[in-house]
Short mmCIF file of C-alpha atoms in Angstrom, two decimals:
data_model
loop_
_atom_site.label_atom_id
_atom_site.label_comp_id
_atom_site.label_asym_id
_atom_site.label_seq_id
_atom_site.Cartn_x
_atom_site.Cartn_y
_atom_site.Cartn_z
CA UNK A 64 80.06 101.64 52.07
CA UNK A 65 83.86 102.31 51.84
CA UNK A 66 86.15 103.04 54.81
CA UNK A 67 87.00 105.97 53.40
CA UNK A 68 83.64 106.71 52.91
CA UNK A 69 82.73 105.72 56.42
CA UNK A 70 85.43 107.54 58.33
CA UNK A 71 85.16 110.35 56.74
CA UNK A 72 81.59 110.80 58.27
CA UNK A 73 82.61 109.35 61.19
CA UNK A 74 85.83 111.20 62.61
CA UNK A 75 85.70 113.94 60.37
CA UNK A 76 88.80 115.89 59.93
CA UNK A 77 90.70 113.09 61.01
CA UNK A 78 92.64 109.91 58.43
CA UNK A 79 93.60 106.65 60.12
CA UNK A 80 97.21 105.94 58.66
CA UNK A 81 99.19 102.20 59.04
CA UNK A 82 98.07 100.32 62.03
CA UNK A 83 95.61 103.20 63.20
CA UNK A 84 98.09 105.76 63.02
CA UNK A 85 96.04 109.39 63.59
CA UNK A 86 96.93 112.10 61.16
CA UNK A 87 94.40 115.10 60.53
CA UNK A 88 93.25 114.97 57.39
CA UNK A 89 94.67 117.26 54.84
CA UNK A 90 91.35 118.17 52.55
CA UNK A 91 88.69 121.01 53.07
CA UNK A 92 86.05 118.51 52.61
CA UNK A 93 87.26 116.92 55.95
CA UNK A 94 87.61 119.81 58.08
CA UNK A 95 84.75 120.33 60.72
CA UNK A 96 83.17 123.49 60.60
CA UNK A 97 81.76 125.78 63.81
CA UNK A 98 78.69 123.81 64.49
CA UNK A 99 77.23 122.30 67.33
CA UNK A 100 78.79 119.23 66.61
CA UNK A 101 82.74 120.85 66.38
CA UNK A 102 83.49 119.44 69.65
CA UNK A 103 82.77 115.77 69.01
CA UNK A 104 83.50 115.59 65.51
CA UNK A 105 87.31 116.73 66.32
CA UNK A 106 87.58 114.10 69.16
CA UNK A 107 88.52 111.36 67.45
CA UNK A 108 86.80 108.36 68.68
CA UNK A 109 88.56 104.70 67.65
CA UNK A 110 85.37 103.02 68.32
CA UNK A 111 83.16 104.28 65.26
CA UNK A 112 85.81 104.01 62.96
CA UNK A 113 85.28 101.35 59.72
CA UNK A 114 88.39 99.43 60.98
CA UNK A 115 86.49 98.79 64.77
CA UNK A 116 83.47 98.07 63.51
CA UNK A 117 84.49 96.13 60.35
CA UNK A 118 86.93 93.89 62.96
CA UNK A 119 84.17 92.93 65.16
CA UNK A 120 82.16 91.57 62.19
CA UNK A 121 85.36 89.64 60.70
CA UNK A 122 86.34 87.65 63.83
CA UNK A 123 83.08 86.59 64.37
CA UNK A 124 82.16 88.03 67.29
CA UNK A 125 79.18 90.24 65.58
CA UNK A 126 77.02 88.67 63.03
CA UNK A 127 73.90 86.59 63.88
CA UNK A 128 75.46 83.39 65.80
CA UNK A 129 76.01 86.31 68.41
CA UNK A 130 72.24 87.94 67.73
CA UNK A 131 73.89 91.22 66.02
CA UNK A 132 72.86 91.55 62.63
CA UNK A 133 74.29 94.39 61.24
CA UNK A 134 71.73 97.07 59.67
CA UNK A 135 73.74 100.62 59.34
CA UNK A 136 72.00 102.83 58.26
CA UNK A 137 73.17 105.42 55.14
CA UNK A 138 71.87 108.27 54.15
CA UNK A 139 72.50 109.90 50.73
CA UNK A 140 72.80 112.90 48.73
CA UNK A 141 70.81 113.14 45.21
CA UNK A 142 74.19 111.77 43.94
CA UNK A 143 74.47 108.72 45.56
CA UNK A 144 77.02 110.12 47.56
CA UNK A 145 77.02 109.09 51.53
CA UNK A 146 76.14 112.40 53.62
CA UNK A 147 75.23 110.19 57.08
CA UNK A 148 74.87 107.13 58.42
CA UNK A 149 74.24 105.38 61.93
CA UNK A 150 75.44 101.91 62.85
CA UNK A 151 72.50 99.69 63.72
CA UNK A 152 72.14 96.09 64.67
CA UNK A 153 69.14 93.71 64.32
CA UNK A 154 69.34 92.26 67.64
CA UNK A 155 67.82 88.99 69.00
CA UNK A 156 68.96 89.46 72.78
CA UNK A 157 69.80 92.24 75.31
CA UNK A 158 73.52 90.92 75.44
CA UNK A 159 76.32 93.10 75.48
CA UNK A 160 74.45 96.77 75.31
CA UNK A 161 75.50 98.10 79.04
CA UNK A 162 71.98 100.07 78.88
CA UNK A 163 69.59 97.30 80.39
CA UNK A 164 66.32 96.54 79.35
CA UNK A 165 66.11 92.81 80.04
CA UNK A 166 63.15 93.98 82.43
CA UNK A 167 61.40 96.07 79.56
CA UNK A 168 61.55 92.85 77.23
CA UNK A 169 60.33 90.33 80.63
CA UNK A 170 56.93 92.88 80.77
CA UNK A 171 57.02 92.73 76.92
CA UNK A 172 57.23 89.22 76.47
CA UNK A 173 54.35 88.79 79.67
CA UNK A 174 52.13 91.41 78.09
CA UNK A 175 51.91 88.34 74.92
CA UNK A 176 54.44 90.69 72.49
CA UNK A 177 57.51 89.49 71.22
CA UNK A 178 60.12 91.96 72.68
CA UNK A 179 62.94 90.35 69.69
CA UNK A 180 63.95 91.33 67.40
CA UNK A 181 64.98 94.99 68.21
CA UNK A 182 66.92 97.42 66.66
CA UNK A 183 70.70 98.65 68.25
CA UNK A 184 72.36 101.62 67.33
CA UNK A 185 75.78 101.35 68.95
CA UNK A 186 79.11 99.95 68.98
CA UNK A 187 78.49 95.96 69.76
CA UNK A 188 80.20 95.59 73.66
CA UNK A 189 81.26 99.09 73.98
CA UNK A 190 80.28 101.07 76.60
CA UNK A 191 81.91 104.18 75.38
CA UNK A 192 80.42 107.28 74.90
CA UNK A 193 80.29 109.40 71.45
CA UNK A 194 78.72 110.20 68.37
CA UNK A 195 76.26 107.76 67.10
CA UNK A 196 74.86 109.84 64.24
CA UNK A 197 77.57 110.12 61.70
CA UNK A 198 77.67 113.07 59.53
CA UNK A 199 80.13 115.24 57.23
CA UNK A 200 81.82 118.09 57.84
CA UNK A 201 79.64 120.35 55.26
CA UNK A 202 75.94 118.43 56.17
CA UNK A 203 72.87 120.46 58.29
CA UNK A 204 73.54 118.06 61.56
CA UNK A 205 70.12 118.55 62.82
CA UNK A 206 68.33 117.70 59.55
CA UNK A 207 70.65 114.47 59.16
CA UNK A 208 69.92 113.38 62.40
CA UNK A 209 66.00 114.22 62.00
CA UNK A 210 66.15 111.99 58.63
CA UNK A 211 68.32 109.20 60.03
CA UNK A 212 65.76 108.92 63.29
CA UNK A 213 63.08 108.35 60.62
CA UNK A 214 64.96 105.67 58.49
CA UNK A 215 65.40 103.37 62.01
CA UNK A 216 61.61 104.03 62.74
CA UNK A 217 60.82 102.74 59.19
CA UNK A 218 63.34 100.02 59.58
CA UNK A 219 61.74 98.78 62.65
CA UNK A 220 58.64 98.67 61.47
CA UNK A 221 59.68 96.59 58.31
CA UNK A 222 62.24 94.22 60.07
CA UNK A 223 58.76 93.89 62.46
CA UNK A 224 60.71 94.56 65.19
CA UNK A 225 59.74 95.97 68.52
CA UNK A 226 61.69 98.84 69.26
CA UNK A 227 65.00 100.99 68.27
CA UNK A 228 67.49 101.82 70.91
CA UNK A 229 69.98 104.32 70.73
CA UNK A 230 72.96 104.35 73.66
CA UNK A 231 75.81 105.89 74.96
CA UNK A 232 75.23 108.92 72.25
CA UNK A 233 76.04 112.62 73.34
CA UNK A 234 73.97 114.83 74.66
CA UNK A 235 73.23 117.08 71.40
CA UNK A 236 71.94 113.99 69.55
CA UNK A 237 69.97 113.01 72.83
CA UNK A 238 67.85 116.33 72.81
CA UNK A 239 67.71 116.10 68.54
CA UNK A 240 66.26 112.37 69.30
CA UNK A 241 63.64 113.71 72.03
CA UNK A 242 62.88 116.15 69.87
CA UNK A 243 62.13 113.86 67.55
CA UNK A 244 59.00 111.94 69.88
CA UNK A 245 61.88 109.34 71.40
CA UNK A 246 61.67 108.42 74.79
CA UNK A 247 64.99 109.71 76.52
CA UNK A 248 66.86 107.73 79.41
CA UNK A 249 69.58 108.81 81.56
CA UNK A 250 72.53 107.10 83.30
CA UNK A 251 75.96 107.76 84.79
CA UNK A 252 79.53 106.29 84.26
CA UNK A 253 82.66 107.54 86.16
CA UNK A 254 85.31 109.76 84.28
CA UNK A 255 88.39 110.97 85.35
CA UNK A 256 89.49 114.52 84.04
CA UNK A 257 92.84 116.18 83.49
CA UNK A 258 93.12 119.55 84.86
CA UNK A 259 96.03 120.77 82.71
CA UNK A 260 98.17 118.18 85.48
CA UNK A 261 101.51 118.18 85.06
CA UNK A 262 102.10 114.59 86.34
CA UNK A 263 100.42 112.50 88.89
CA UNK A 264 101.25 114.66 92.15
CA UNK A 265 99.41 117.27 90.91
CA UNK A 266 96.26 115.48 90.59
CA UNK A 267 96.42 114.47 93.75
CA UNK A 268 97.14 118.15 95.01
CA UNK A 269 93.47 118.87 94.19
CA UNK A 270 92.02 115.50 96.97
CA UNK A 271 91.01 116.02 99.84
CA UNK A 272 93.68 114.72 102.46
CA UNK A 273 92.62 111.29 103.35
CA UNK A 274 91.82 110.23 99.48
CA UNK A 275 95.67 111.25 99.00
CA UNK A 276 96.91 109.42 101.48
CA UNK A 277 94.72 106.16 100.60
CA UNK A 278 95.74 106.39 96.83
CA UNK A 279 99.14 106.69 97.49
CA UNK A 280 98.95 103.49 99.92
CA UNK A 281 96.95 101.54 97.24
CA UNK A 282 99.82 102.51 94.75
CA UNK A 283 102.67 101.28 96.93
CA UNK A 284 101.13 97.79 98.03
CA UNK A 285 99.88 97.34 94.42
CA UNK A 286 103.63 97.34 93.05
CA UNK A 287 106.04 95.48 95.32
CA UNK A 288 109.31 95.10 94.44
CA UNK A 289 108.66 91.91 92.48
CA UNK A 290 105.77 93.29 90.34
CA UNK A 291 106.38 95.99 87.48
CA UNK A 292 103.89 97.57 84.67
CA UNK A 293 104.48 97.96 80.65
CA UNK A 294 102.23 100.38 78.79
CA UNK A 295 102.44 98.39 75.47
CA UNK A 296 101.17 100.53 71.98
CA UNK A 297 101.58 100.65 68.09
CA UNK A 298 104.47 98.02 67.03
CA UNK A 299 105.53 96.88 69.71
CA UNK A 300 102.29 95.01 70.57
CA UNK A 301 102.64 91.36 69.83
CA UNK A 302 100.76 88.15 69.27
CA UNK A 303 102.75 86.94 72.77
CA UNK A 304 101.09 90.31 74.52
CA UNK A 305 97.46 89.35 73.35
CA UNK A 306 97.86 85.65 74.20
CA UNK A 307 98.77 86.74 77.90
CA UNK A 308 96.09 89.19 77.80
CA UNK A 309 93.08 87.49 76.11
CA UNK A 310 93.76 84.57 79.50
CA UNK A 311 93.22 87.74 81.73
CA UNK A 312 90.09 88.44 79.85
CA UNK A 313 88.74 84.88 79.96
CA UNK A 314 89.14 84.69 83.46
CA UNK A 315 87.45 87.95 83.94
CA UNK A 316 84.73 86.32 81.54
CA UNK A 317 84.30 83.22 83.85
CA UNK A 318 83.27 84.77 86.58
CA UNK A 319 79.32 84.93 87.30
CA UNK A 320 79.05 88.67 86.48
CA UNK A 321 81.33 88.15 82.89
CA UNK A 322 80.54 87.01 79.59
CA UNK A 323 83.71 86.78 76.94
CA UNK A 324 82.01 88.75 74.16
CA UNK A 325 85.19 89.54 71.90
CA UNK A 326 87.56 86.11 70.48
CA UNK A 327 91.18 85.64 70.15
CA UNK A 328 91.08 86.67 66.70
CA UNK A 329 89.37 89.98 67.36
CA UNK A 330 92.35 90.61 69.93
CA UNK A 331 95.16 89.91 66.77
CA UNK A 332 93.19 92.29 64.35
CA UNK A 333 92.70 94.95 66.94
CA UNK A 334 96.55 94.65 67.02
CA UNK A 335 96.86 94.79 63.24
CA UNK A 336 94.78 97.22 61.99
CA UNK A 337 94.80 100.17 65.18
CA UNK A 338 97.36 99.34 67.00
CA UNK A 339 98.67 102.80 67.40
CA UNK A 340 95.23 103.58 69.07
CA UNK A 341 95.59 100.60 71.35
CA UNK A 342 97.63 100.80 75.12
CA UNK A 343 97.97 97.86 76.70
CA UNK A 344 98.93 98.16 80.52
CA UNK A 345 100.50 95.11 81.72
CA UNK A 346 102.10 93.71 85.10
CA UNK A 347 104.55 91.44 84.97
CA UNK A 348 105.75 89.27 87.80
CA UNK A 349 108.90 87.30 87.80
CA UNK A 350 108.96 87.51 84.08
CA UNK A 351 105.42 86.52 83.55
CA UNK A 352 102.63 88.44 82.92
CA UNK A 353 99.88 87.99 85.60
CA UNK A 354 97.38 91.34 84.78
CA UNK A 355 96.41 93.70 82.14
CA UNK A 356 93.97 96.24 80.92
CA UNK A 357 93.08 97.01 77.30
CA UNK A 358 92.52 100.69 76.50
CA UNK A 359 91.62 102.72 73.30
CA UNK A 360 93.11 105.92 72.66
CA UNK A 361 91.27 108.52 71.06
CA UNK A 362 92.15 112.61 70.54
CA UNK A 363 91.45 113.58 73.57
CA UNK A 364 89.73 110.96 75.62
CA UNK A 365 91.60 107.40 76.90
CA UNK A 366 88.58 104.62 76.50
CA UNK A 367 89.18 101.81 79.51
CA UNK A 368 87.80 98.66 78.12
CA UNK A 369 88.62 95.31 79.79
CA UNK A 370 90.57 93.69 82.61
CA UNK A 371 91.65 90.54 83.98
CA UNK A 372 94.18 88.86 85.83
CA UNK A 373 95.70 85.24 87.02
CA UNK A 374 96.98 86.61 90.14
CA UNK A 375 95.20 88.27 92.84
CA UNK A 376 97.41 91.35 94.47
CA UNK A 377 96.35 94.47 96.55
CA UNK A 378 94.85 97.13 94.66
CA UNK A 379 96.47 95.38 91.32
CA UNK A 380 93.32 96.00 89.61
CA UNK A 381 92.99 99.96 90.79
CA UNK A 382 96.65 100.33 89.61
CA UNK A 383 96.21 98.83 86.17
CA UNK A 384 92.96 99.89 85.14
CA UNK A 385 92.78 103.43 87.04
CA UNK A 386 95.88 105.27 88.43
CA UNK A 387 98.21 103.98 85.21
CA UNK A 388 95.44 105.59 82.88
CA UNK A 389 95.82 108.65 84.66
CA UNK A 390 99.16 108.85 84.13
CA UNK A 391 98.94 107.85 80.48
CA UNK A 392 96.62 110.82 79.82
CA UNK A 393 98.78 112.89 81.81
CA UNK A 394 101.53 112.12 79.42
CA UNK A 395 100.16 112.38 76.16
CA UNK A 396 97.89 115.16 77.50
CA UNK A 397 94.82 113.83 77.08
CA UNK A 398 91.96 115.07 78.33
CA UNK A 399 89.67 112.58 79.94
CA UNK A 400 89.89 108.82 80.51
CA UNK A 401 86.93 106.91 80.64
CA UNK A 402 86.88 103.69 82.53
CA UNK A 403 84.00 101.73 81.31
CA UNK A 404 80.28 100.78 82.43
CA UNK A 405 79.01 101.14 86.59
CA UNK A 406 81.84 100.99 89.28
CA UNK A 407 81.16 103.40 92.21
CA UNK A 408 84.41 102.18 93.51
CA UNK A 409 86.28 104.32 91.00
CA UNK A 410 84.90 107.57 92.80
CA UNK A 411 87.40 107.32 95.35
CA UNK A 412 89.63 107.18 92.74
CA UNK A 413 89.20 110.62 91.30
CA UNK A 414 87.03 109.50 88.61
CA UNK A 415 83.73 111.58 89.24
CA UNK A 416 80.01 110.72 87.93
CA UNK A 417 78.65 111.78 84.19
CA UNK A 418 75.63 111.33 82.14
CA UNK A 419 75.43 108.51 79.78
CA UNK A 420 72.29 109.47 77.38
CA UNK A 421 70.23 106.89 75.39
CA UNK A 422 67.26 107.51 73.57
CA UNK A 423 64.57 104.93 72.80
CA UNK A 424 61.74 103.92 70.24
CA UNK A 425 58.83 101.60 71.06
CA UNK A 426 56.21 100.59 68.15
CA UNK A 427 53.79 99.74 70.52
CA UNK A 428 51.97 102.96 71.45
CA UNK A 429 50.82 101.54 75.18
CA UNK A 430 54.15 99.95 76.57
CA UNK A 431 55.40 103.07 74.73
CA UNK A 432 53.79 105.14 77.64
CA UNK A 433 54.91 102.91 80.17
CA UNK A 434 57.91 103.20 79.58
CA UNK A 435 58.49 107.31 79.43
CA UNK A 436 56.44 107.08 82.95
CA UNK A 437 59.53 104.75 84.21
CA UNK A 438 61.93 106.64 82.56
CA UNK A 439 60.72 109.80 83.86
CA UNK A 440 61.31 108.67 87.25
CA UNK A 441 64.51 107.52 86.64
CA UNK A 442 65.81 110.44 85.25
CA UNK A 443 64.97 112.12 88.39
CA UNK A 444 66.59 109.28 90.41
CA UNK A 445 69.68 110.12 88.11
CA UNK A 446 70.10 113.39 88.72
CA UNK A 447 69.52 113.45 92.26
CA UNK A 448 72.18 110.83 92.74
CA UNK A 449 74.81 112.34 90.54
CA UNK A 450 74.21 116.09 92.76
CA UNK A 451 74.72 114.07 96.10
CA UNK A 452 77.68 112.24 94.85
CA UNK A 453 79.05 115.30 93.34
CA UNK A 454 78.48 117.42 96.41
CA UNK A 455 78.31 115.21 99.52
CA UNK A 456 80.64 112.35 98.44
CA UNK A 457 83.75 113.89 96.23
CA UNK A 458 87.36 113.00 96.77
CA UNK A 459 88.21 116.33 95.87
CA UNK A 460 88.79 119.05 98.41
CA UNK A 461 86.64 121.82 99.10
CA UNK A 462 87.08 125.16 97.62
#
């Protein structure tokens, strides 16, 4: 399938110019109409584009030395023509997902099945939220999505695999896929949201006292005088910036809770090919960069992706990854920034708590309904903790 093909399903309305440069695109064809989709499909998203996905598969980092097969699936018109599709993965692990099921394939495997291969509809390492089910401007949504559920069932069954999981997918295509006899699960991630802010001051208007004053302490003893930050985008990333930064992210990957999914030469055509969707944020000390955090920008939403550092400083890692987001959205008003997979840390931060939806598949009609029994109860576990955070436990002040 072409990338024009591709992105025209799956940012429609939008055209990716010279190193990811965002322009909307100029043809009825691409422009969304009042659905119930309007609201995703003209919010860009970098990370279902053909150049993301296509990069990923040319450094090496997907592809089945790292058990992720691609599988995407297409659907066509009577003339051939692509009208939807849905990126899918033949998996032969659990790595790299962010929605955990290592304990659904350990009861699997027990039970005498073999839990792998599965089937992963997602962006590979990505825990970003977004359309999963890719469709033109001009297509019935709901009947795309119904017909695309049915082509992964089909292709699970014939790949002989056990299952099809669908993550970090909005809400819409989460009912259409329950809907559709798939078992829905529930999480949370922390977002920060921009309140028509007109710089950093004024977000912190709206916390309560003591958050303000502890932000604004983290912020001062994470930049002394001898440490300063670079937001680094489009052509003025270099091969120098990624070297420095793909050592932060290989430390962060040595740790015991890390894994270094993504190589050096994803980093370099990342650069190349969408670098004017890419901020870096940098701190440099004494000339030398010791930290950075790798963010994708979409229409309205600022993705957070990875971290890491040589140095250890004070609230470096708050600064970099949280507070100099804000401020980026805040500048380019954007309207969100998302920083990533789990972290109740970042509450205190101003980032509050928002439901992640995944919907699942299992061919085996038993663990099947053990399975929606679990997930029913975690749903309710969700919900009950988002409400308490939300109400008992925000930084924001009390109206």
């Amino acid at each position: 399938m072409s990338r024009k093909d591709w992105d025209a399903l799956a940012n429609p309305g939008w055209s990716l110019g010279h190193g990811g440069r965002l322009e909307r695109a100029p043809t009825l064809e691409s422009v969304s109409q009042e659905t119930e989709s309007t609201s995703q499909e003209n919010d860009f998203n970098p990370f279902i584009c053909h150049d993301f996905l296509s990069i990923l598969e040319e450094s090496g980092c997907v592809g089945p030395q790292a058990g992720w097969i691609p599988q995407h699936l297409v659907l066509e018109d009577p003339d051939e023509r692509p009208v939807a599709a849905l990126p899918c993965y033949l998996k032969t692990n659990s790595q790299g997902e962010y929605v955990f099921d290592h304990a659904w394939a350990d009861a699997y495997e027990r039970a005498g099945g073999s839990y792998y291969p599965k089937l992963q509809c997602s962006v590979p390492f990505t825990p970003a939220t977004g359309r999963r089910f890719l469709t033109g401007a001009r297509v019935d949504r709901r009947a795309a999505i119904g017909a695309l559920l049915g082509g992964a069932t089909a292709l699970c069954q014939m790949r002989e695999a056990s299952s099809v999981h669908i993550t970090f997918m909005n809400e819409a295509e989460w009912e259409a896929a329950g809907d559709e006899g798939f078992l829905q699960r529930m999480d949370q991630q922390f977002h920060w949201l921009n309140h028509g802010y007109a710089d950093f001051d004024a977000f912190l208007g709206d916390l309560a006292s003591r958050k303000r004053k502890q932000i604004r302490k983290e912020r001062r003893e994470a930049l002394p005088a001898d440490i300063e930050i670079e937001w680094v985008t489009g052509p003025d990333l270099t091969e120098a910036h990624w070297d420095a930064f793909f050592e932060f992210y290989q430390d962060t990957g040595s740790r015991k809770w890390g894994r270094p999914y993504l190589n050096r030469a994803f980093f370099s055509l990342l650069g190349e090919r969408l670098g004017e969707r890419v901020l870096l944020v940098m701190a440099k000390r004494e000339g030398r960069y010791i930290a950075g955090a790798l963010n994708l920008i979409g229409s309205h939403t600022l993705f957070g992706r990875n971290w890491g550092c040589i140095e250890d400083h004070p609230f470096l890692h708050f600064e970099v990854c949280y507070y100099q987001a804000i401020d980026f959205a805040i500048a380019r008003g954007l309207s969100r920034v998302e920083a990533g997979a789990q972290g109740a840390h970042k509450l205190a931060r101003g980032y509050l708590p928002t439901p992640t939806w995944s919907a699942h598949y299992i061919d085996h009609p038993g663990f099947a309904r053990a399975v929606a029994d679990y997930l029913e109860e975690e749903r309710a576990m969700v919900a009950r903790e988002n409400e308490v955070i939300r109400t008992e436990m925000s930084p924001f002040r009390k109206t």
